Amino acid sequence: MERWKWASATCRGTSHERNGIRLQDAKICFDLHINGKTFFVALVADGAGSSQFGGQGASIACRTVAVSIRKHFLKSTDLPTEEDITNWIDLARDNIYNAALRRNIQPKDFATTLLCTITTGFKTLIFQIGDGCTTIKDKEKNEWITLLWPAHGEYISSTSFLTDEPTPDLRISTYQHEIESVIMLTDGLERLALDFNRMKPFEKFFDGFFRPLHRQSSVGKNTELSSKLLSFLKSDRVIEKTDDDKTIIISVKTCITEK
């Protein structure tokens, strides 16, 4: 039986610490076991640092879509359609708009990116609004692939958000080959993980996170590796290269023999 193991960490950026700004990133990951199938689900969101409630927007987006995914799989074992995803995005926007209305502020004050991965390991669905990236490891090719490149505007620090009007720039990609790992990260780690000149992921960066988790025999969340990930995000070698919030989720597919 296919199962998933994962580790994750989030760290507030030093620039946010200096300016007294709360953590703007949010994440959720879980697996679902339905009729012999196992789905791994992960969501990452990065609230805009220029928005007063960007962190809250990120949390609302992740929670809304996560609940929608759970409800979807109560009725179906198929991956969601583009219509399903669009409906979930609309619901997340509605929830943000209601939160803005209660505070008498604008929805753009909750601006956030959003990344989501849903995979069985044999079929993978990724959708994204804004920057950050999801990189998968093709098992047969033994190759890391970033299906959706981070969306940046005219300037590297600019991107698109869930709250953009009239509609957000939602991108969807599917992958029909077997994968053995998914690694997701917010834009605070993009320059460490991605070669923007060649438009390819840095293999050594991703392999360095994949291998320790691949060697673990346990399934589900690995708290020990999650703690080590947090230490890495707080390390001098990372902080000297990025002062933004940083989030990373590492997941690996494994096969469990049922007794």
PDB file of C-alpha atoms in Angstrom:
ATOM      1  CA  MET A   1       0.000   0.000   0.000  1.00  0.00           C
ATOM      2  CA  GLU A   2       1.297   3.450  -0.918  1.00  0.00           C
ATOM      3  CA  ARG A   3       1.758   5.834   2.013  1.00  0.00           C
ATOM      4  CA  TRP A   4       3.393   9.202   2.489  1.00  0.00           C
ATOM      5  CA  LYS A   5       5.832  10.609   5.020  1.00  0.00           C
ATOM      6  CA  TRP A   6       6.606  14.283   5.354  1.00  0.00           C
ATOM      7  CA  ALA A   7       8.421  16.994   7.264  1.00  0.00           C
ATOM      8  CA  SER A   8       7.696  20.712   7.263  1.00  0.00           C
ATOM      9  CA  ALA A   9       8.814  23.965   8.843  1.00  0.00           C
ATOM     10  CA  THR A  10       8.025  27.676   8.769  1.00  0.00           C
ATOM     11  CA  CYS A  11      10.245  30.505   9.955  1.00  0.00           C
ATOM     12  CA  ARG A  12       9.526  34.218  10.313  1.00  0.00           C
ATOM     13  CA  GLY A  13      11.915  36.363   8.281  1.00  0.00           C
ATOM     14  CA  THR A  14      14.414  38.618   9.997  1.00  0.00           C
ATOM     15  CA  SER A  15      13.008  41.671   8.195  1.00  0.00           C
ATOM     16  CA  HIS A  16       9.583  40.905   9.649  1.00  0.00           C
ATOM     17  CA  GLU A  17      11.092  40.436  13.104  1.00  0.00           C
ATOM     18  CA  ARG A  18      12.821  43.830  12.894  1.00  0.00           C
ATOM     19  CA  ASN A  19       9.614  45.561  11.789  1.00  0.00           C
ATOM     20  CA  GLY A  20       7.335  43.751  14.232  1.00  0.00           C
ATOM     21  CA  ILE A  21       5.383  42.012  11.448  1.00  0.00           C
ATOM     22  CA  ARG A  22       3.793  38.645  12.233  1.00  0.00           C
ATOM     23  CA  LEU A  23       4.571  35.505  10.284  1.00  0.00           C
ATOM     24  CA  GLN A  24       2.911  35.812   6.876  1.00  0.00           C
ATOM     25  CA  ASP A  25       3.259  32.186   5.700  1.00  0.00           C
ATOM     26  CA  ALA A  26       0.791  29.355   6.338  1.00  0.00           C
ATOM     27  CA  LYS A  27       0.862  25.633   5.543  1.00  0.00           C
ATOM     28  CA  ILE A  28      -1.258  22.493   5.892  1.00  0.00           C
ATOM     29  CA  CYS A  29      -0.424  18.910   4.918  1.00  0.00           C
ATOM     30  CA  PHE A  30      -2.198  15.602   5.471  1.00  0.00           C
ATOM     31  CA  ASP A  31      -2.961  12.290   3.814  1.00  0.00           C
ATOM     32  CA  LEU A  32      -6.297  10.640   3.110  1.00  0.00           C
ATOM     33  CA  HIS A  33      -6.981   6.915   2.766  1.00  0.00           C
ATOM     34  CA  ILE A  34     -10.020   6.191   0.616  1.00  0.00           C
ATOM     35  CA  ASN A  35     -11.043   2.828  -0.848  1.00  0.00           C
ATOM     36  CA  GLY A  36      -7.486   1.538  -1.016  1.00  0.00           C
ATOM     37  CA  LYS A  37      -6.102   4.811  -2.397  1.00  0.00           C
ATOM     38  CA  THR A  38      -3.871   7.190  -0.480  1.00  0.00           C
ATOM     39  CA  PHE A  39      -3.869  10.889  -1.376  1.00  0.00           C
ATOM     40  CA  PHE A  40      -1.232  13.273  -0.086  1.00  0.00           C
ATOM     41  CA  VAL A  41      -2.395  16.870   0.172  1.00  0.00           C
ATOM     42  CA  ALA A  42      -0.234  19.914   0.890  1.00  0.00           C
ATOM     43  CA  LEU A  43      -0.983  23.624   0.843  1.00  0.00           C
ATOM     44  CA  VAL A  44       1.331  26.599   1.256  1.00  0.00           C
ATOM     45  CA  ALA A  45       0.400  30.277   1.239  1.00  0.00           C
ATOM     46  CA  ASP A  46       2.440  33.447   1.598  1.00  0.00           C
ATOM     47  CA  GLY A  47       0.658  36.590   2.698  1.00  0.00           C
ATOM     48  CA  ALA A  48       1.863  39.791   1.066  1.00  0.00           C
ATOM     49  CA  GLY A  49       4.277  41.626   3.333  1.00  0.00           C
ATOM     50  CA  SER A  50       2.795  44.929   2.185  1.00  0.00           C
ATOM     51  CA  SER A  51      -0.703  43.868   3.289  1.00  0.00           C
ATOM     52  CA  GLN A  52      -1.841  44.488   6.865  1.00  0.00           C
ATOM     53  CA  PHE A  53      -3.536  41.094   7.207  1.00  0.00           C
ATOM     54  CA  GLY A  54      -1.556  39.062   4.671  1.00  0.00           C
ATOM     55  CA  GLY A  55      -0.801  36.373   7.242  1.00  0.00           C
ATOM     56  CA  GLN A  56      -4.482  35.996   8.088  1.00  0.00           C
ATOM     57  CA  GLY A  57      -5.273  35.814   4.384  1.00  0.00           C
ATOM     58  CA  ALA A  58      -2.763  32.979   3.988  1.00  0.00           C
ATOM     59  CA  SER A  59      -4.332  31.071   6.884  1.00  0.00           C
ATOM     60  CA  ILE A  60      -7.869  31.559   5.558  1.00  0.00           C
ATOM     61  CA  ALA A  61      -6.840  30.389   2.075  1.00  0.00           C
ATOM     62  CA  CYS A  62      -5.143  27.225   3.341  1.00  0.00           C
ATOM     63  CA  ARG A  63      -7.960  26.296   5.739  1.00  0.00           C
ATOM     64  CA  THR A  64     -10.713  26.911   3.193  1.00  0.00           C
ATOM     65  CA  VAL A  65      -9.135  24.843   0.438  1.00  0.00           C
ATOM     66  CA  ALA A  66      -8.092  22.064   2.835  1.00  0.00           C
ATOM     67  CA  VAL A  67     -11.658  21.691   4.108  1.00  0.00           C
ATOM     68  CA  SER A  68     -12.951  21.736   0.517  1.00  0.00           C
ATOM     69  CA  ILE A  69     -10.537  18.965  -0.453  1.00  0.00           C
ATOM     70  CA  ARG A  70     -11.617  16.787   2.465  1.00  0.00           C
ATOM     71  CA  LYS A  71     -15.260  17.277   1.485  1.00  0.00           C
ATOM     72  CA  HIS A  72     -14.477  16.413  -2.129  1.00  0.00           C
ATOM     73  CA  PHE A  73     -12.943  13.069  -1.200  1.00  0.00           C
ATOM     74  CA  LEU A  74     -15.919  12.157   0.953  1.00  0.00           C
ATOM     75  CA  LYS A  75     -17.828  11.883  -2.338  1.00  0.00           C
ATOM     76  CA  SER A  76     -15.203  10.890  -4.890  1.00  0.00           C
ATOM     77  CA  THR A  77     -11.850   9.139  -5.346  1.00  0.00           C
ATOM     78  CA  ASP A  78     -11.095  11.141  -8.491  1.00  0.00           C
ATOM     79  CA  LEU A  79      -8.800  14.121  -8.529  1.00  0.00           C
ATOM     80  CA  PRO A  80     -10.756  17.392  -8.582  1.00  0.00           C
ATOM     81  CA  THR A  81     -11.678  19.061 -11.845  1.00  0.00           C
ATOM     82  CA  GLU A  82     -10.781  22.575 -12.911  1.00  0.00           C
ATOM     83  CA  GLU A  83     -14.346  23.584 -12.012  1.00  0.00           C
ATOM     84  CA  ASP A  84     -13.898  22.151  -8.504  1.00  0.00           C
ATOM     85  CA  ILE A  85     -10.682  24.093  -8.005  1.00  0.00           C
ATOM     86  CA  THR A  86     -12.214  27.324  -9.289  1.00  0.00           C
ATOM     87  CA  ASN A  87     -15.103  26.898  -6.864  1.00  0.00           C
ATOM     88  CA  TRP A  88     -12.672  26.405  -3.974  1.00  0.00           C
ATOM     89  CA  ILE A  89     -10.764  29.536  -4.930  1.00  0.00           C
ATOM     90  CA  ASP A  90     -14.032  31.478  -5.108  1.00  0.00           C
ATOM     91  CA  LEU A  91     -14.963  30.211  -1.642  1.00  0.00           C
ATOM     92  CA  ALA A  92     -11.590  31.243  -0.238  1.00  0.00           C
ATOM     93  CA  ARG A  93     -12.057  34.694  -1.755  1.00  0.00           C
ATOM     94  CA  ASP A  94     -15.548  34.914  -0.241  1.00  0.00           C
ATOM     95  CA  ASN A  95     -14.166  34.037   3.188  1.00  0.00           C
ATOM     96  CA  ILE A  96     -11.487  36.686   2.857  1.00  0.00           C
ATOM     97  CA  TYR A  97     -14.028  39.252   1.687  1.00  0.00           C
ATOM     98  CA  ASN A  98     -16.213  38.484   4.715  1.00  0.00           C
ATOM     99  CA  ALA A  99     -13.223  38.862   7.033  1.00  0.00           C
ATOM    100  CA  ALA A 100     -12.420  42.210   5.411  1.00  0.00           C
ATOM    101  CA  LEU A 101     -16.032  43.330   5.747  1.00  0.00           C
ATOM    102  CA  ARG A 102     -16.030  42.566   9.480  1.00  0.00           C
ATOM    103  CA  ARG A 103     -12.953  44.784   9.890  1.00  0.00           C
ATOM    104  CA  ASN A 104     -14.210  47.465   7.498  1.00  0.00           C
ATOM    105  CA  ILE A 105     -11.107  47.168   5.314  1.00  0.00           C
ATOM    106  CA  GLN A 106     -10.372  46.092   1.751  1.00  0.00           C
ATOM    107  CA  PRO A 107      -9.914  42.431   0.676  1.00  0.00           C
ATOM    108  CA  LYS A 108      -6.509  43.355  -0.765  1.00  0.00           C
ATOM    109  CA  ASP A 109      -5.362  43.875   2.827  1.00  0.00           C
ATOM    110  CA  PHE A 110      -5.520  40.045   3.060  1.00  0.00           C
ATOM    111  CA  ALA A 111      -3.504  39.488  -0.151  1.00  0.00           C
ATOM    112  CA  THR A 112      -1.853  36.067  -0.312  1.00  0.00           C
ATOM    113  CA  THR A 113      -0.398  33.567  -2.721  1.00  0.00           C
ATOM    114  CA  LEU A 114      -1.550  29.943  -2.694  1.00  0.00           C
ATOM    115  CA  LEU A 115       0.001  26.631  -3.762  1.00  0.00           C
ATOM    116  CA  CYS A 116      -1.664  23.233  -3.543  1.00  0.00           C
ATOM    117  CA  THR A 117      -0.601  19.688  -4.403  1.00  0.00           C
ATOM    118  CA  ILE A 118      -2.867  16.632  -4.443  1.00  0.00           C
ATOM    119  CA  THR A 119      -1.230  13.356  -5.442  1.00  0.00           C
ATOM    120  CA  THR A 120      -1.541   9.593  -5.267  1.00  0.00           C
ATOM    121  CA  GLY A 121       2.060   9.250  -6.386  1.00  0.00           C
ATOM    122  CA  PHE A 122       0.839   8.089  -9.798  1.00  0.00           C
ATOM    123  CA  LYS A 123      -1.398  11.048 -10.646  1.00  0.00           C
ATOM    124  CA  THR A 124      -0.524  14.511  -9.427  1.00  0.00           C
ATOM    125  CA  LEU A 125      -2.483  17.760  -9.525  1.00  0.00           C
ATOM    126  CA  ILE A 126      -0.895  21.102  -8.745  1.00  0.00           C
ATOM    127  CA  PHE A 127      -2.543  24.516  -8.723  1.00  0.00           C
ATOM    128  CA  GLN A 128      -1.041  27.837  -7.861  1.00  0.00           C
ATOM    129  CA  ILE A 129      -1.651  31.564  -7.570  1.00  0.00           C
ATOM    130  CA  GLY A 130       1.474  33.684  -7.353  1.00  0.00           C
ATOM    131  CA  ASP A 131       5.066  32.794  -6.517  1.00  0.00           C
ATOM    132  CA  GLY A 132       6.692  30.010  -4.553  1.00  0.00           C
ATOM    133  CA  CYS A 133       7.102  26.609  -6.159  1.00  0.00           C
ATOM    134  CA  THR A 134       6.167  22.935  -6.105  1.00  0.00           C
ATOM    135  CA  THR A 135       8.849  20.560  -7.369  1.00  0.00           C
ATOM    136  CA  ILE A 136       8.270  16.846  -7.947  1.00  0.00           C
ATOM    137  CA  LYS A 137      10.723  13.965  -8.382  1.00  0.00           C
ATOM    138  CA  ASP A 138       9.916  11.686 -11.315  1.00  0.00           C
ATOM    139  CA  LYS A 139      10.708   8.152 -10.146  1.00  0.00           C
ATOM    140  CA  GLU A 140      11.600   6.643 -13.522  1.00  0.00           C
ATOM    141  CA  LYS A 141      13.670   9.588 -14.758  1.00  0.00           C
ATOM    142  CA  ASN A 142      15.132  10.268 -11.286  1.00  0.00           C
ATOM    143  CA  GLU A 143      14.688  13.936 -12.122  1.00  0.00           C
ATOM    144  CA  TRP A 144      13.332  16.960 -10.267  1.00  0.00           C
ATOM    145  CA  ILE A 145      10.683  18.899 -12.208  1.00  0.00           C
ATOM    146  CA  THR A 146       9.051  22.239 -11.404  1.00  0.00           C
ATOM    147  CA  LEU A 147       5.789  22.153 -13.376  1.00  0.00           C
ATOM    148  CA  LEU A 148       4.650  25.686 -12.562  1.00  0.00           C
ATOM    149  CA  TRP A 149       7.348  28.328 -12.388  1.00  0.00           C
ATOM    150  CA  PRO A 150       6.920  31.106  -9.768  1.00  0.00           C
ATOM    151  CA  ALA A 151       4.808  33.958 -11.126  1.00  0.00           C
ATOM    152  CA  HIS A 152       6.692  37.244 -10.877  1.00  0.00           C
ATOM    153  CA  GLY A 153       5.684  40.567 -12.342  1.00  0.00           C
ATOM    154  CA  GLU A 154       7.873  43.291 -13.772  1.00  0.00           C
ATOM    155  CA  TYR A 155       9.904  43.231 -10.570  1.00  0.00           C
ATOM    156  CA  ILE A 156      11.171  40.088  -8.838  1.00  0.00           C
ATOM    157  CA  SER A 157       9.394  41.039  -5.601  1.00  0.00           C
ATOM    158  CA  SER A 158       6.004  41.398  -7.302  1.00  0.00           C
ATOM    159  CA  THR A 159       3.538  38.604  -7.950  1.00  0.00           C
ATOM    160  CA  SER A 160      -0.182  37.836  -8.249  1.00  0.00           C
ATOM    161  CA  PHE A 161      -2.512  37.198  -5.310  1.00  0.00           C
ATOM    162  CA  LEU A 162      -5.694  35.350  -4.456  1.00  0.00           C
ATOM    163  CA  THR A 163      -7.477  38.665  -3.863  1.00  0.00           C
ATOM    164  CA  ASP A 164      -6.600  40.168  -7.270  1.00  0.00           C
ATOM    165  CA  GLU A 165      -9.505  41.642  -9.263  1.00  0.00           C
ATOM    166  CA  PRO A 166     -11.436  40.759 -11.265  1.00  0.00           C
ATOM    167  CA  THR A 167     -10.132  37.190 -10.944  1.00  0.00           C
ATOM    168  CA  PRO A 168      -6.839  35.771  -9.695  1.00  0.00           C
ATOM    169  CA  ASP A 169      -4.247  34.270 -12.036  1.00  0.00           C
ATOM    170  CA  LEU A 170      -4.952  30.611 -11.276  1.00  0.00           C
ATOM    171  CA  ARG A 171      -2.622  28.093 -12.939  1.00  0.00           C
ATOM    172  CA  ILE A 172      -3.243  24.337 -12.942  1.00  0.00           C
ATOM    173  CA  SER A 173      -0.956  21.480 -13.967  1.00  0.00           C
ATOM    174  CA  THR A 174      -1.306  17.693 -13.911  1.00  0.00           C
ATOM    175  CA  TYR A 175       1.378  15.014 -14.072  1.00  0.00           C
ATOM    176  CA  GLN A 176       0.486  11.465 -15.090  1.00  0.00           C
ATOM    177  CA  HIS A 177       3.768   9.678 -14.293  1.00  0.00           C
ATOM    178  CA  GLU A 178       4.887   8.073 -11.047  1.00  0.00           C
ATOM    179  CA  ILE A 179       6.602  10.407  -8.615  1.00  0.00           C
ATOM    180  CA  GLU A 180       8.328   9.639  -5.348  1.00  0.00           C
ATOM    181  CA  SER A 181       8.583  13.074  -3.761  1.00  0.00           C
ATOM    182  CA  VAL A 182       7.000  16.509  -3.601  1.00  0.00           C
ATOM    183  CA  ILE A 183       8.781  19.532  -2.163  1.00  0.00           C
ATOM    184  CA  MET A 184       6.942  22.848  -1.781  1.00  0.00           C
ATOM    185  CA  LEU A 185       8.358  26.185  -0.692  1.00  0.00           C
ATOM    186  CA  THR A 186       7.459  29.848  -0.479  1.00  0.00           C
ATOM    187  CA  ASP A 187       9.317  32.587  -2.318  1.00  0.00           C
ATOM    188  CA  GLY A 188      11.710  33.209   0.577  1.00  0.00           C
ATOM    189  CA  LEU A 189      13.599  30.097  -0.555  1.00  0.00           C
ATOM    190  CA  GLU A 190      13.259  30.444  -4.337  1.00  0.00           C
ATOM    191  CA  ARG A 191      16.762  31.819  -4.907  1.00  0.00           C
ATOM    192  CA  LEU A 192      18.294  28.921  -2.998  1.00  0.00           C
ATOM    193  CA  ALA A 193      16.218  26.265  -4.771  1.00  0.00           C
ATOM    194  CA  LEU A 194      15.764  27.422  -8.359  1.00  0.00           C
ATOM    195  CA  ASP A 195      18.100  28.296 -11.214  1.00  0.00           C
ATOM    196  CA  PHE A 196      16.284  31.256 -12.772  1.00  0.00           C
ATOM    197  CA  ASN A 197      18.738  31.501 -15.662  1.00  0.00           C
ATOM    198  CA  ARG A 198      18.120  27.929 -16.827  1.00  0.00           C
ATOM    199  CA  MET A 199      14.542  27.760 -15.462  1.00  0.00           C
ATOM    200  CA  LYS A 200      15.335  24.523 -13.635  1.00  0.00           C
ATOM    201  CA  PRO A 201      15.413  23.397 -10.007  1.00  0.00           C
ATOM    202  CA  PHE A 202      18.794  22.946  -8.329  1.00  0.00           C
ATOM    203  CA  GLU A 203      19.030  19.149  -8.087  1.00  0.00           C
ATOM    204  CA  LYS A 204      21.466  19.218  -5.156  1.00  0.00           C
ATOM    205  CA  PHE A 205      19.165  21.443  -3.108  1.00  0.00           C
ATOM    206  CA  PHE A 206      16.197  19.111  -3.469  1.00  0.00           C
ATOM    207  CA  ASP A 207      18.197  15.888  -3.133  1.00  0.00           C
ATOM    208  CA  GLY A 208      19.648  17.217   0.103  1.00  0.00           C
ATOM    209  CA  PHE A 209      16.161  17.316   1.635  1.00  0.00           C
ATOM    210  CA  PHE A 210      14.795  14.210  -0.075  1.00  0.00           C
ATOM    211  CA  ARG A 211      17.448  11.726   1.041  1.00  0.00           C
ATOM    212  CA  PRO A 212      17.150  12.040   4.850  1.00  0.00           C
ATOM    213  CA  LEU A 213      13.370  11.617   4.710  1.00  0.00           C
ATOM    214  CA  HIS A 214      13.619   8.819   2.138  1.00  0.00           C
ATOM    215  CA  ARG A 215      15.746   6.828   4.609  1.00  0.00           C
ATOM    216  CA  GLN A 216      13.120   7.075   7.364  1.00  0.00           C
ATOM    217  CA  SER A 217      10.889   4.030   7.877  1.00  0.00           C
ATOM    218  CA  SER A 218       8.008   5.824   9.615  1.00  0.00           C
ATOM    219  CA  VAL A 219       5.017   7.294   7.780  1.00  0.00           C
ATOM    220  CA  GLY A 220       3.053  10.477   8.435  1.00  0.00           C
ATOM    221  CA  LYS A 221       4.678  13.605   9.847  1.00  0.00           C
ATOM    222  CA  ASN A 222       8.286  13.226  10.952  1.00  0.00           C
ATOM    223  CA  THR A 223       8.718  15.579  13.910  1.00  0.00           C
ATOM    224  CA  GLU A 224      12.480  15.045  14.233  1.00  0.00           C
ATOM    225  CA  LEU A 225      13.201  16.048  10.654  1.00  0.00           C
ATOM    226  CA  SER A 226      10.693  18.898  10.914  1.00  0.00           C
ATOM    227  CA  SER A 227      12.705  20.267  13.838  1.00  0.00           C
ATOM    228  CA  LYS A 228      15.920  19.967  11.824  1.00  0.00           C
ATOM    229  CA  LEU A 229      14.245  21.768   8.925  1.00  0.00           C
ATOM    230  CA  LEU A 230      13.362  24.657  11.233  1.00  0.00           C
ATOM    231  CA  SER A 231      16.976  24.842  12.404  1.00  0.00           C
ATOM    232  CA  PHE A 232      18.068  24.988   8.771  1.00  0.00           C
ATOM    233  CA  LEU A 233      15.657  27.846   8.020  1.00  0.00           C
ATOM    234  CA  LYS A 234      17.034  29.760  11.016  1.00  0.00           C
ATOM    235  CA  SER A 235      20.671  29.085  10.156  1.00  0.00           C
ATOM    236  CA  ASP A 236      23.079  31.890   9.289  1.00  0.00           C
ATOM    237  CA  ARG A 237      23.737  30.490   5.810  1.00  0.00           C
ATOM    238  CA  VAL A 238      20.028  30.866   4.972  1.00  0.00           C
ATOM    239  CA  ILE A 239      19.404  34.147   6.786  1.00  0.00           C
ATOM    240  CA  GLU A 240      22.336  35.841   5.059  1.00  0.00           C
ATOM    241  CA  LYS A 241      20.688  35.080   1.698  1.00  0.00           C
ATOM    242  CA  THR A 242      17.044  35.861   2.500  1.00  0.00           C
ATOM    243  CA  ASP A 243      15.326  37.966   5.165  1.00  0.00           C
ATOM    244  CA  ASP A 244      11.795  36.933   4.107  1.00  0.00           C
ATOM    245  CA  ASP A 245       9.480  34.404   5.759  1.00  0.00           C
ATOM    246  CA  LYS A 246      10.361  30.859   4.711  1.00  0.00           C
ATOM    247  CA  THR A 247       8.240  27.702   4.498  1.00  0.00           C
ATOM    248  CA  ILE A 248       9.141  24.262   3.173  1.00  0.00           C
ATOM    249  CA  ILE A 249       7.227  20.975   2.982  1.00  0.00           C
ATOM    250  CA  ILE A 250       9.071  17.770   2.028  1.00  0.00           C
ATOM    251  CA  SER A 251       7.116  14.600   1.287  1.00  0.00           C
ATOM    252  CA  VAL A 252       8.176  11.154   0.119  1.00  0.00           C
ATOM    253  CA  LYS A 253       6.077   8.231  -1.106  1.00  0.00           C
ATOM    254  CA  THR A 254       6.753   4.839   0.432  1.00  0.00           C
ATOM    255  CA  CYS A 255       5.275   1.361   0.116  1.00  0.00           C
ATOM    256  CA  ILE A 256       3.909  -0.361   3.205  1.00  0.00           C
ATOM    257  CA  THR A 257       3.399  -4.126   3.153  1.00  0.00           C
ATOM    258  CA  GLU A 258       0.098  -5.012   4.773  1.00  0.00           C
ATOM    259  CA  LYS A 259       0.238  -7.973   7.162  1.00  0.00           C
TER     260      LYS A 259
END
